[in-house]
Coordinates of C-alpha atoms in Angstrom, one line a residue:
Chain A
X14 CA -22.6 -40.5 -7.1
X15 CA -23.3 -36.6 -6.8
X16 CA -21.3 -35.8 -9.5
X17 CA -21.7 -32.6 -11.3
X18 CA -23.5 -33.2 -14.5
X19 CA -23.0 -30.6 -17.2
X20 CA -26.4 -28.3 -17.2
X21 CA -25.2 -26.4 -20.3
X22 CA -27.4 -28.4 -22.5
X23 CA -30.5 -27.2 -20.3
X24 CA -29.4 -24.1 -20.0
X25 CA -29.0 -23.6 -23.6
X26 CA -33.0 -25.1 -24.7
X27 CA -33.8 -22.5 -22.1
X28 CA -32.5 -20.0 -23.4
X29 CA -33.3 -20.6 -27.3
X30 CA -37.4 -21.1 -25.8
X31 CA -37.6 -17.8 -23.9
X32 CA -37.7 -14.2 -25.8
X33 CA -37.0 -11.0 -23.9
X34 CA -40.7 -11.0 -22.2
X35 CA -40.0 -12.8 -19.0
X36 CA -39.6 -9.8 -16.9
X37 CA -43.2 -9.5 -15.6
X38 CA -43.9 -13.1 -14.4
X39 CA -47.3 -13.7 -13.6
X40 CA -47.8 -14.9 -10.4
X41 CA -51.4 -14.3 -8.7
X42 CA -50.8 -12.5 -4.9
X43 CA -51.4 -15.1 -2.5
X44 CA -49.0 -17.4 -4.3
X45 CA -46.7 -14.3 -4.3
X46 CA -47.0 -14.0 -0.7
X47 CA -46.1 -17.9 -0.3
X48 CA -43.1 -17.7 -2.8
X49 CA -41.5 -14.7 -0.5
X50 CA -42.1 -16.8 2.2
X51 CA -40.3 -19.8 0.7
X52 CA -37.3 -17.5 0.2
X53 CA -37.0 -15.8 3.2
X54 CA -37.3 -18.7 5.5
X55 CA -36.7 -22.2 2.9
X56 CA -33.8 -20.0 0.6
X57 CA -32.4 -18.6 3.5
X58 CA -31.8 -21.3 5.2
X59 CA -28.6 -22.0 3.1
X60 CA -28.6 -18.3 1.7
X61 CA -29.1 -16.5 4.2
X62 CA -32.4 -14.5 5.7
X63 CA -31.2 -11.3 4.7
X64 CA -30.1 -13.3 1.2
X65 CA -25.9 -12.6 1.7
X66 CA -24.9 -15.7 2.1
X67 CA -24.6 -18.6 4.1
X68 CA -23.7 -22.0 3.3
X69 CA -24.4 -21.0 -0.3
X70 CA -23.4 -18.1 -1.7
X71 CA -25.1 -14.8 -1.0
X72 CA -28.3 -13.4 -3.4
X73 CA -28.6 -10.2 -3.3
X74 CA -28.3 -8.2 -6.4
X75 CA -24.9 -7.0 -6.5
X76 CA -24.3 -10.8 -6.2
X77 CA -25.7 -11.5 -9.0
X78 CA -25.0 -8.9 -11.0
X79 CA -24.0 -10.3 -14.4
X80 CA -25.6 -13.6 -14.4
X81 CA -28.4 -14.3 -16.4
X82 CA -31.9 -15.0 -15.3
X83 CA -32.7 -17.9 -17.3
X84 CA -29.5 -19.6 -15.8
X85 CA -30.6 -18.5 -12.2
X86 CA -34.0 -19.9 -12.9
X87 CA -32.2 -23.2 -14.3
X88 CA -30.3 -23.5 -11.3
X89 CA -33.4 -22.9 -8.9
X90 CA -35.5 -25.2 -10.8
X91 CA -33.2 -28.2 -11.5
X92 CA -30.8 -27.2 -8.4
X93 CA -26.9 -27.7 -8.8
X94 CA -25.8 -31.8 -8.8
X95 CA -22.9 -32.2 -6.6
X96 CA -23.6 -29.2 -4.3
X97 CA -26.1 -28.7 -1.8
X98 CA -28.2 -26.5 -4.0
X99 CA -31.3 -28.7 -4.6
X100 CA -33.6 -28.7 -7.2
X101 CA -37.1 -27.0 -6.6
X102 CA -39.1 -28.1 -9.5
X103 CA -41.7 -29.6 -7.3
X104 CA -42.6 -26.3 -5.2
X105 CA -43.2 -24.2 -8.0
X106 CA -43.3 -24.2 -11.7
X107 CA -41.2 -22.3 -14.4
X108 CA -43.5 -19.2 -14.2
X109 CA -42.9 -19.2 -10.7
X110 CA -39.2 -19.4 -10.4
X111 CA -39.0 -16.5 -12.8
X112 CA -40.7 -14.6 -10.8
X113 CA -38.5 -16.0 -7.4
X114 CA -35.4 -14.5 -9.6
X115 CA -36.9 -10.9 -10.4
X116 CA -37.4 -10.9 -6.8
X117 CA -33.9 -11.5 -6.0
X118 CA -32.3 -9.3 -8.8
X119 CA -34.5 -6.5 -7.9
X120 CA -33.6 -7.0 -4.4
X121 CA -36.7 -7.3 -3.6
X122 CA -38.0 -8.6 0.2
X123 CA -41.7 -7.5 0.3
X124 CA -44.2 -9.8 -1.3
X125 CA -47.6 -7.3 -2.5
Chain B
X2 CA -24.2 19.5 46.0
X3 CA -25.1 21.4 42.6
X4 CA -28.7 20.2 41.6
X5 CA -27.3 18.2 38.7
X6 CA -25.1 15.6 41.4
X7 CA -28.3 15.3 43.4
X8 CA -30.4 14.4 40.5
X9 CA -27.5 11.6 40.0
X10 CA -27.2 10.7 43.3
X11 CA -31.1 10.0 43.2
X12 CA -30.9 8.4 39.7
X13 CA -28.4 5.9 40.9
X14 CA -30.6 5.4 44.1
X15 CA -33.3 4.6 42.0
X16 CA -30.9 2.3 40.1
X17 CA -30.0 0.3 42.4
X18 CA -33.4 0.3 43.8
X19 CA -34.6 -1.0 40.3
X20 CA -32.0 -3.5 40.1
X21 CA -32.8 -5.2 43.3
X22 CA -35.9 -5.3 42.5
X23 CA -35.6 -7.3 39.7
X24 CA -32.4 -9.3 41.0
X25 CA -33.9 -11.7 43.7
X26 CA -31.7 -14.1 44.0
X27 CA -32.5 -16.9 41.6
X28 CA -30.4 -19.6 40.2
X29 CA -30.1 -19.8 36.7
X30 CA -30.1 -24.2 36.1
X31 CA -33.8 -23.8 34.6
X32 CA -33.5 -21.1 32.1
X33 CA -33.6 -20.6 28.4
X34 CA -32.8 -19.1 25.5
X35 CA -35.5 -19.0 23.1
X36 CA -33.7 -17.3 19.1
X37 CA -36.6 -15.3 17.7
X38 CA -34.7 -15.4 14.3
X39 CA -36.5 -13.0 11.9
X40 CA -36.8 -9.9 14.8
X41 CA -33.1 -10.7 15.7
X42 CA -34.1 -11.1 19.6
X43 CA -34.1 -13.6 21.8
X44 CA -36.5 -14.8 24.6
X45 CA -34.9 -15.5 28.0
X46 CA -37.6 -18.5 29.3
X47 CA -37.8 -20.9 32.2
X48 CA -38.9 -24.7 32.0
X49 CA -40.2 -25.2 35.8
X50 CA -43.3 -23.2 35.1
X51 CA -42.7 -22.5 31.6
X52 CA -42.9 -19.4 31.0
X53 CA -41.5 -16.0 29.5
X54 CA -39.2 -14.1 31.7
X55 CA -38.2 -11.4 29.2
X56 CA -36.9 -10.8 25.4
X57 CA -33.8 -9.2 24.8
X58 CA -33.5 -7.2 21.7
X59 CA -31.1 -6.2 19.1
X60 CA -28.8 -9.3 18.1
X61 CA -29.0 -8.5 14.4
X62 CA -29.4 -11.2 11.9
X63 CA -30.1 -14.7 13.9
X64 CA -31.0 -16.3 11.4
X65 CA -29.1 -20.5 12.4
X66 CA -28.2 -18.6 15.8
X67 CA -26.8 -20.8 18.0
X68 CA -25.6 -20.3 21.8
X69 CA -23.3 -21.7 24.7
X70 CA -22.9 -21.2 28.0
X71 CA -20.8 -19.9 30.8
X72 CA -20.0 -22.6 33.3
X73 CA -22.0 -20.6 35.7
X74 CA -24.8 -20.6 33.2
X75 CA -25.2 -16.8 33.9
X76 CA -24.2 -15.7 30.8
X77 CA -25.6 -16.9 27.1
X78 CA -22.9 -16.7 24.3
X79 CA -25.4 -16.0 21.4
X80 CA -23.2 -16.9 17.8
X81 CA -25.6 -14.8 14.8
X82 CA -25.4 -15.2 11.3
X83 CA -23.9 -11.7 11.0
X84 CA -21.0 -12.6 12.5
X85 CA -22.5 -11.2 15.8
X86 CA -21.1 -12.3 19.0
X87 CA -23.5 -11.2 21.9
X88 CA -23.1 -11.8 25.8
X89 CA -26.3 -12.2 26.9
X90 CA -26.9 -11.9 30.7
X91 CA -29.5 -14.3 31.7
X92 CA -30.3 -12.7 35.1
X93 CA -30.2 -9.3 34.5
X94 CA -32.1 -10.1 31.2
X95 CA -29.7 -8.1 29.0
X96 CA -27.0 -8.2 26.4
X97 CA -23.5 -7.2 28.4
X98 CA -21.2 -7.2 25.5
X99 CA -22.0 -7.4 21.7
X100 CA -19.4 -7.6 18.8
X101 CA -19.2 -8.2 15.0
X102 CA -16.4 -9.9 14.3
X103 CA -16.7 -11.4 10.8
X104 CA -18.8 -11.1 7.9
X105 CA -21.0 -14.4 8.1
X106 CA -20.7 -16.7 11.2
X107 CA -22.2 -20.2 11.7
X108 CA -22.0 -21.0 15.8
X109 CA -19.0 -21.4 18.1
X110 CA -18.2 -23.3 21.6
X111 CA -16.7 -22.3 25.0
X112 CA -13.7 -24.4 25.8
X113 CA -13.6 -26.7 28.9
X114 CA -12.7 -24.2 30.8
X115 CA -15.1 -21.5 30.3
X116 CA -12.4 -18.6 30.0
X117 CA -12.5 -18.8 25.7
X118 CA -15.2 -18.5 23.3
X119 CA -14.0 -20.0 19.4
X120 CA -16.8 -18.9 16.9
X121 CA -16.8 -20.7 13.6
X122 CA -16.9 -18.5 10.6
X123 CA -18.1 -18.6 7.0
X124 CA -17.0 -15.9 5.4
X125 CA -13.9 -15.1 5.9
X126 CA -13.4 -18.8 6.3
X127 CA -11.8 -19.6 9.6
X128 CA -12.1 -19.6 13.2
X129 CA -11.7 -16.9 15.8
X130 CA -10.9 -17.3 19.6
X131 CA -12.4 -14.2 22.0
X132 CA -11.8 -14.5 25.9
X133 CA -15.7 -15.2 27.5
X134 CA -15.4 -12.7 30.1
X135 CA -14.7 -9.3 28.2
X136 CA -14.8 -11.0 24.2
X137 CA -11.4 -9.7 23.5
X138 CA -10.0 -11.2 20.5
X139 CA -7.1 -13.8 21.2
X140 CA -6.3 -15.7 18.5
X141 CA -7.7 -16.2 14.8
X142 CA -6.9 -19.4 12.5
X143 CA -7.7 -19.1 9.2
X144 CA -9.1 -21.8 6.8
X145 CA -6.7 -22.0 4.0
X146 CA -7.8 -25.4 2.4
X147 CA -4.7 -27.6 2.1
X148 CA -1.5 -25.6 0.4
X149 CA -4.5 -23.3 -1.5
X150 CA -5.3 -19.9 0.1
X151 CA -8.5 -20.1 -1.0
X152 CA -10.5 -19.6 2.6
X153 CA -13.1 -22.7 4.0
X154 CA -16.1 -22.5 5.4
X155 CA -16.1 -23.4 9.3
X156 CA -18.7 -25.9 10.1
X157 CA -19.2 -28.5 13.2
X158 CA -16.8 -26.5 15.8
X159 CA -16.9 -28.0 19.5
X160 CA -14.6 -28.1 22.4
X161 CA -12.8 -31.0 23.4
X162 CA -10.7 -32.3 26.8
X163 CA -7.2 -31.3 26.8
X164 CA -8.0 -27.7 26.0
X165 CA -8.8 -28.4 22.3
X166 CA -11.1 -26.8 19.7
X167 CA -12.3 -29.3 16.9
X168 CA -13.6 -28.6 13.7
X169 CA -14.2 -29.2 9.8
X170 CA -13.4 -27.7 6.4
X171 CA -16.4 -27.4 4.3
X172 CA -15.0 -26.9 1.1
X173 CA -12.0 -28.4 1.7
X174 CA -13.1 -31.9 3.3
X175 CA -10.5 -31.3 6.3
X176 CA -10.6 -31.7 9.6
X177 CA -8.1 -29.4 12.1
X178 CA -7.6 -29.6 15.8
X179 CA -6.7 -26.9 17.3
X180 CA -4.8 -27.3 21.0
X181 CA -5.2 -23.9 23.1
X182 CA -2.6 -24.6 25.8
X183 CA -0.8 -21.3 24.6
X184 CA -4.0 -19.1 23.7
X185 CA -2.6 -16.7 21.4
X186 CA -0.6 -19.1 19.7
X187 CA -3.0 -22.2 18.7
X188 CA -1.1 -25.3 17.6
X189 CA -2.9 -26.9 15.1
X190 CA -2.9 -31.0 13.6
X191 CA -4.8 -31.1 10.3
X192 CA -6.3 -33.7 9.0
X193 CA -7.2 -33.7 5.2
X194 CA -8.9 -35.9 2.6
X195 CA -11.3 -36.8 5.2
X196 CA -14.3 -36.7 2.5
X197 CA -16.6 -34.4 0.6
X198 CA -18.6 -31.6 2.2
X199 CA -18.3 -32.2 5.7
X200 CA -21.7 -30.7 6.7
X201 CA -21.9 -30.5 10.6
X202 CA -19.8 -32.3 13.2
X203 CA -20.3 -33.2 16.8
X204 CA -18.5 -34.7 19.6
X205 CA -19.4 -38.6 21.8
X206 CA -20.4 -37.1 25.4
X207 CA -17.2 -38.3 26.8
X208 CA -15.9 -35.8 24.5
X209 CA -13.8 -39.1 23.2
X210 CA -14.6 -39.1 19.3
X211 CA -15.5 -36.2 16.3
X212 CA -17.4 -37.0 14.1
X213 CA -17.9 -35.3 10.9
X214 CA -20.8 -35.8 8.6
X215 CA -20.3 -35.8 4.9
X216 CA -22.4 -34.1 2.7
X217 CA -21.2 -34.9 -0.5
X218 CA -20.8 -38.6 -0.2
X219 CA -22.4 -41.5 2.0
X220 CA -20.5 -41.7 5.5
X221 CA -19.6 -39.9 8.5
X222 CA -15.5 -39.5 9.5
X223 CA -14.2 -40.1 13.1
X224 CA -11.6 -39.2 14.7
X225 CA -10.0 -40.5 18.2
X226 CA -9.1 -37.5 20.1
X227 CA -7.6 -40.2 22.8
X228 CA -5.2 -41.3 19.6
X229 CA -5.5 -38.4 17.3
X230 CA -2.1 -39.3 16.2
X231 CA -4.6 -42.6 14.3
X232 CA -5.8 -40.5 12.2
X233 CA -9.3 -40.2 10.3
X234 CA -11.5 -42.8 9.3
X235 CA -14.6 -43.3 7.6
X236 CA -17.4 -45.0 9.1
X237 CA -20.7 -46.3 7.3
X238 CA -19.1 -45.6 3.9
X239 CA -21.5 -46.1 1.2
X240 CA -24.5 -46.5 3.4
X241 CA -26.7 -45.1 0.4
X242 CA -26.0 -48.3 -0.9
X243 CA -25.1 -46.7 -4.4
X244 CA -29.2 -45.0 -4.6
X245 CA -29.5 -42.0 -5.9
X246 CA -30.4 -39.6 -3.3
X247 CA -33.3 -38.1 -2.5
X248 CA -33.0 -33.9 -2.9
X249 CA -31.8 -32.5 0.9
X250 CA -34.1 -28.8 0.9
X251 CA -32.0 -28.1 4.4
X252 CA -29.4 -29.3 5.8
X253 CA -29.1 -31.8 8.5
X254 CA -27.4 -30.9 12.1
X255 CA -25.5 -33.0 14.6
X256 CA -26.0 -30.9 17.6
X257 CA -25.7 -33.3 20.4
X258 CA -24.3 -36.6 19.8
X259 CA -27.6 -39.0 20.0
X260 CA -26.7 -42.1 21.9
X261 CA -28.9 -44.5 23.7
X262 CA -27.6 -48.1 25.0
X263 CA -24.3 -47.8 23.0
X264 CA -26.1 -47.1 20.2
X265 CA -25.9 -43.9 18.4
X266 CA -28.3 -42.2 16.0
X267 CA -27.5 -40.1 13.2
X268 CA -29.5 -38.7 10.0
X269 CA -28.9 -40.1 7.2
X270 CA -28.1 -37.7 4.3
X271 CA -30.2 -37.5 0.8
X272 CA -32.4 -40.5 2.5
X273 CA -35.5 -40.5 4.5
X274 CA -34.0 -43.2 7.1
X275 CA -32.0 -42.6 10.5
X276 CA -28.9 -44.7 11.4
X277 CA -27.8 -46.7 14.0
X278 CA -24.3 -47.0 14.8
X279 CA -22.8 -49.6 17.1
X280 CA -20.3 -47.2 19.0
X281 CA -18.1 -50.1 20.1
X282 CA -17.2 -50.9 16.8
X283 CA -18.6 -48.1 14.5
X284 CA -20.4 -50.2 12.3
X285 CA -24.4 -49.6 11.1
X286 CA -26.7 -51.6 13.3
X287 CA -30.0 -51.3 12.0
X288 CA -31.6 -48.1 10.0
X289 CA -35.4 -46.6 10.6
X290 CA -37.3 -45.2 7.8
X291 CA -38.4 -42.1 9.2
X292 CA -41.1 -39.5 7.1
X293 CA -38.8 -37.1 5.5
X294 CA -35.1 -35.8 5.5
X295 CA -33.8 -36.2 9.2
X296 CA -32.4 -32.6 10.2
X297 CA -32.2 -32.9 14.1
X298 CA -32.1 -36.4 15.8
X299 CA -32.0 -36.3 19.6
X300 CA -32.5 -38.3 22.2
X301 CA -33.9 -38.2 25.6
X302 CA -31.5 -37.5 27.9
X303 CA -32.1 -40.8 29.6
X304 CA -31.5 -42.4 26.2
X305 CA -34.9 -43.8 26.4
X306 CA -36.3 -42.0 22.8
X307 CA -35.3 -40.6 19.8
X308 CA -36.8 -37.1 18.5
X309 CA -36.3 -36.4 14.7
X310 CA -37.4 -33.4 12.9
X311 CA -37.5 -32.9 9.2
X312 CA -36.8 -30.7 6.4
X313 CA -39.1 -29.2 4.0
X314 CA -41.6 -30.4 2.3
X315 CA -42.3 -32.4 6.0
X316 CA -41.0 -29.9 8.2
X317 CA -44.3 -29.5 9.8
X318 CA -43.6 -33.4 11.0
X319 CA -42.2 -34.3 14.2
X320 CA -41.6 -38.8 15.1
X321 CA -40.7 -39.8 17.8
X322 CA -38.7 -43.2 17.8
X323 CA -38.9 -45.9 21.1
X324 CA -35.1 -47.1 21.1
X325 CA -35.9 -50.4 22.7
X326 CA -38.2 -51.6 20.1
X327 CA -36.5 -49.2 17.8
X328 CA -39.7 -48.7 16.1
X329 CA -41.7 -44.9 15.1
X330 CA -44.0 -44.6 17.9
X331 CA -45.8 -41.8 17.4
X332 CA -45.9 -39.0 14.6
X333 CA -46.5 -35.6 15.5
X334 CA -48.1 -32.6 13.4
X335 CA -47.1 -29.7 15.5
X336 CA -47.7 -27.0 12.7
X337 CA -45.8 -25.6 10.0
X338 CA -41.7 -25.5 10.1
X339 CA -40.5 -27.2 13.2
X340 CA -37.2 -26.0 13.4
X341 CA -35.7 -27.2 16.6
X342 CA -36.4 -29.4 19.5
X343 CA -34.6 -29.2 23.2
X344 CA -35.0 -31.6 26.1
X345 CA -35.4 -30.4 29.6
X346 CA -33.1 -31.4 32.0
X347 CA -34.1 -34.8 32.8
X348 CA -36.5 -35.2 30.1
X349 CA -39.4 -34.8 31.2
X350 CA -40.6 -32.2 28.4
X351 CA -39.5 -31.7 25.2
X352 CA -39.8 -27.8 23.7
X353 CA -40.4 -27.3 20.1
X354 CA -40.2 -24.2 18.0
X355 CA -42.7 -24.3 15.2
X356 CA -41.7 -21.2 13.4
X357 CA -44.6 -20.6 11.4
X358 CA -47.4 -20.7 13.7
X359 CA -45.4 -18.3 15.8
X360 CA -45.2 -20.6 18.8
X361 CA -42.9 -22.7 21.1
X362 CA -44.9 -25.9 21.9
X363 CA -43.9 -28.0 25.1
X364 CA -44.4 -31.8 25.1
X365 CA -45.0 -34.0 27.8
X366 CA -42.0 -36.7 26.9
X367 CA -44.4 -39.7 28.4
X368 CA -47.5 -38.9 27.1
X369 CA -46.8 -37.4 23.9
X370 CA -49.0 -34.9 24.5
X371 CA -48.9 -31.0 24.4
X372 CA -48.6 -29.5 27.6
X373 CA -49.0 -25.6 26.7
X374 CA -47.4 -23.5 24.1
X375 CA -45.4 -20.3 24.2
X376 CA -46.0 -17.2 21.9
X377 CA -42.7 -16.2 20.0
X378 CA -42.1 -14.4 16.6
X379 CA -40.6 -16.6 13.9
X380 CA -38.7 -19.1 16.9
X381 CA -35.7 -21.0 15.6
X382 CA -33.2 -22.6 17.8
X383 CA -33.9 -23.3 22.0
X384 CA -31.0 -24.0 24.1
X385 CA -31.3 -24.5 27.9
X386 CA -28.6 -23.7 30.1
X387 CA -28.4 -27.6 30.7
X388 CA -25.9 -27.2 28.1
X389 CA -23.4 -25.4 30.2
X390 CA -21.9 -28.2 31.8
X391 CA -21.9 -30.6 28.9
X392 CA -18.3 -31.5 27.1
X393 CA -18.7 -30.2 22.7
X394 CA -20.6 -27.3 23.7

């Protein structure tokens, strides 16, 4: 059990669905303010408050630099089998995990 | 006198004045430390009265802070996830020596002595040995995993009889004693293949047995530290009975080694159940299906119940488990994100830090009722000087 199972399949379907226009997720305030909150204190738990790492890697955008925000999505949403990353498809949807990873490439730590 | 030496002289007066003001002589067997992990300060509190005596400031990033204690239980060691080291003096209500000494830390113990502090690093992987009194470095063991040289995260460090510093491999699945007879020149006995992901260890009160818990499959490992030479071995393997696990949103701790009536309790892992293990012949006794992920399970210091606390989504859940009928006796709904739960002394109140609602609620441990709360920003972790004279911390 917990073995790795291949997410390129996934990742790929994701990829071929979603055209350039997923910078500006739409995410109404309040829910905004909730999602920050899940990162900060849920996230960074593992990650880190300050997002540079803990018992998963660090977050911040220099850490990331390079990887691609449908995969980071994929791997928030559906988590990483065999790791402790879990998946956290049932705290927000796909919308809202887009918006979790603008958040994290932009560096961003203030919800509006 | 120039007028400068005289202002001194009268500055110092004051000093001392000030000082002994503050410094009635007070002993130190009730106090606190309450992490305030967001502001990166901590609260200094009492449990006779409960109350706030003062908040120290500027630990940096506390954020799975965790502390030890002088044998004196004067002085907090405060371990942040910053790789801060801070000597927090609990009298004078101020930090006396601060240091960062790697680049993401996890916690640390003081040896049974009290004269050296080992802090348990992530990143670099490895441990690091600083004398308590001045935090001087000694001695640093790196976490190569096996023959690679790719560095391990530290998790599950504690001190051990016999001058010894235990600990596991994350990413490597090993598990290394270190022997500090010779401070600066730690002789280590490494013990590897010992399972997947060890996520936390602790060690029995006698300070007799480590055990590891494994993150990536069902089990926890043990190790004799009266027979080290015996080796590793698993215990409860495959107690998921081949399920697939549930998703773990934090990760579960073994902070204090749960025991009551020779039975110990630990959390299961990717199940919503906590074990019983027979410590005479580490086998599973009995399991309890509990409301969420287990992340802290503690008992009363008389043994007589079990406290478990969960991870998100039910982290605003807090049950409380009677260990002679072995049945959930009460469930609590402190408020959201109860991260960490610390007996009193004896037992007779349990605090918990509910994170969200900005508050440290105390318990009544009979009753099962609140008794009063405490306002703290953000509270993690609460550690009572209780700890200082305890073997593994």
């Amino acid at each position: 059990m917990r073995t790795r199972t291949p997410m390129t399949g996934i990742m790929l379907a994701a990829l071929m669905s979603l055209g350039p226009g997923m910078a500006h997720a739409e995410v109404p305030e309040t829910r905004q303010a909730e999602l920050m909150h899940l990162l900060t204190q849920d996230c960074g738990s593992c990650h880190g408050l300050k997002r540079r790492g803990g018992l998963g890697p660090a977050l911040t955008p220099e850490a990331l630099t390079g990887k691609p925000a449908v995969m980071l999505r994929e791997v928030i949403l559906h988590g990483l089998p065999g790791t402790a990353m879990p998946p956290w498809k049932n705290f927000m949807s796909t919308q809202e995990a887009d918006w979790m990873v603008q958040m994290l490439l932009e560096g961003r730590t203030d919800a509006p | 006198m120039r007028p400068d030496s005289r202002l001194l002289l009268f500055l110092s007066l004051a000093g001392v004045l000030l000082v002994s003001a503050c410094a009635t002589p007070r002993g130190t067997g009730d106090l606190g430390i309450v992490i305030e992990r967001a502001a990166g300060s901590v609260q200094v509190v009492e449990t006779t009265t409960r109350t706030r005596l003062a908040r120290v400031s500027g630990l940096g990033d506390l954020s799975h802070a965790s502390v030890v204690y002088s044998r004196d239980a004067r002085y907090a060691y405060v371990f942040g996830r910053d790789g801060g080291l801070t000597k927090v003096d609990m009298l004078r209500r101020r930090i006396e020596k601060r240091i960062v000494q790697a680049g993401n830390a996890v916690g640390g113990a003081i040896s049974q002595d009290g004269r050296l502090i080992a802090v348990s690093n992530y990143d670099p992987g490895g441990v690091k040995i600083f004398t308590a009194d001045t935090l001087e470095l000694v001695a640093d063991i790196p976490a190569g995993s096996g023959d690679s040289a790719r560095r391990s995260k530290i998790v599950g460090l504690v001190d051990a009889p016999d001058r010894r510093f235990v600990f596991s491999l994350f990413d490597a699945g090993e598990i290394w004693v270190a022997d500090m007879r010779t401070p600066r020149q730690p002789r280590l006995q490494k013990f590897s293949n010992i399972g997947k992901l060890p996520y936390d260890g602790t060690v029995t009160p006698d300070g007799r047995y480590y055990i590891a818990g494994l993150f990536g499959e069902d089990g926890l490992a043990l190790l004799d530290l009266w027979q080290p030479d015996k080796g590793v071995r698993r215990v409860l393997d495959g107690y998921g009975r081949g399920q697939e696990p549930l998703p773990v949103f934090k990760m579960p701790h073994m902070d204090y080694w749960a025991q009551s009536g020779g039975l110990a309790y630990v959390p299961a892992v990717g199940r919503h159940e906590v074990l019983m293990i027979d410590q005479k012949n580490w086998t599973e006794t009995a399991r309890i299906a509990v409301a969420g992920q287990p992340v802290f399970v503690i008992a009363r210091p008389d043994g007589r119940q079990v406290w478990v606390n969960f991870a998100p989504p039910d982290n605003d859940t807090v049950q409380v488990i009677d260990t002679l009928t072995l049945k959930v006796i009460r469930t609590l709904k402190p408020g959201k994100a109860v991260l960490h739960m610390e007996f009193t002394p004896r037992g007779e109140n349990v605090w918990l830090s509910v994170r969200d609602e900005n508050r440290v609620d105390v318990y009544d441990t009979e009753t099962l009722e609140r008794v009063t709360s405490l306002l703290a920003d953000k509270p993690s972790g609460i550690f009572f000087t209780a700890r200082a004279q305890r073997i593994g911390q």
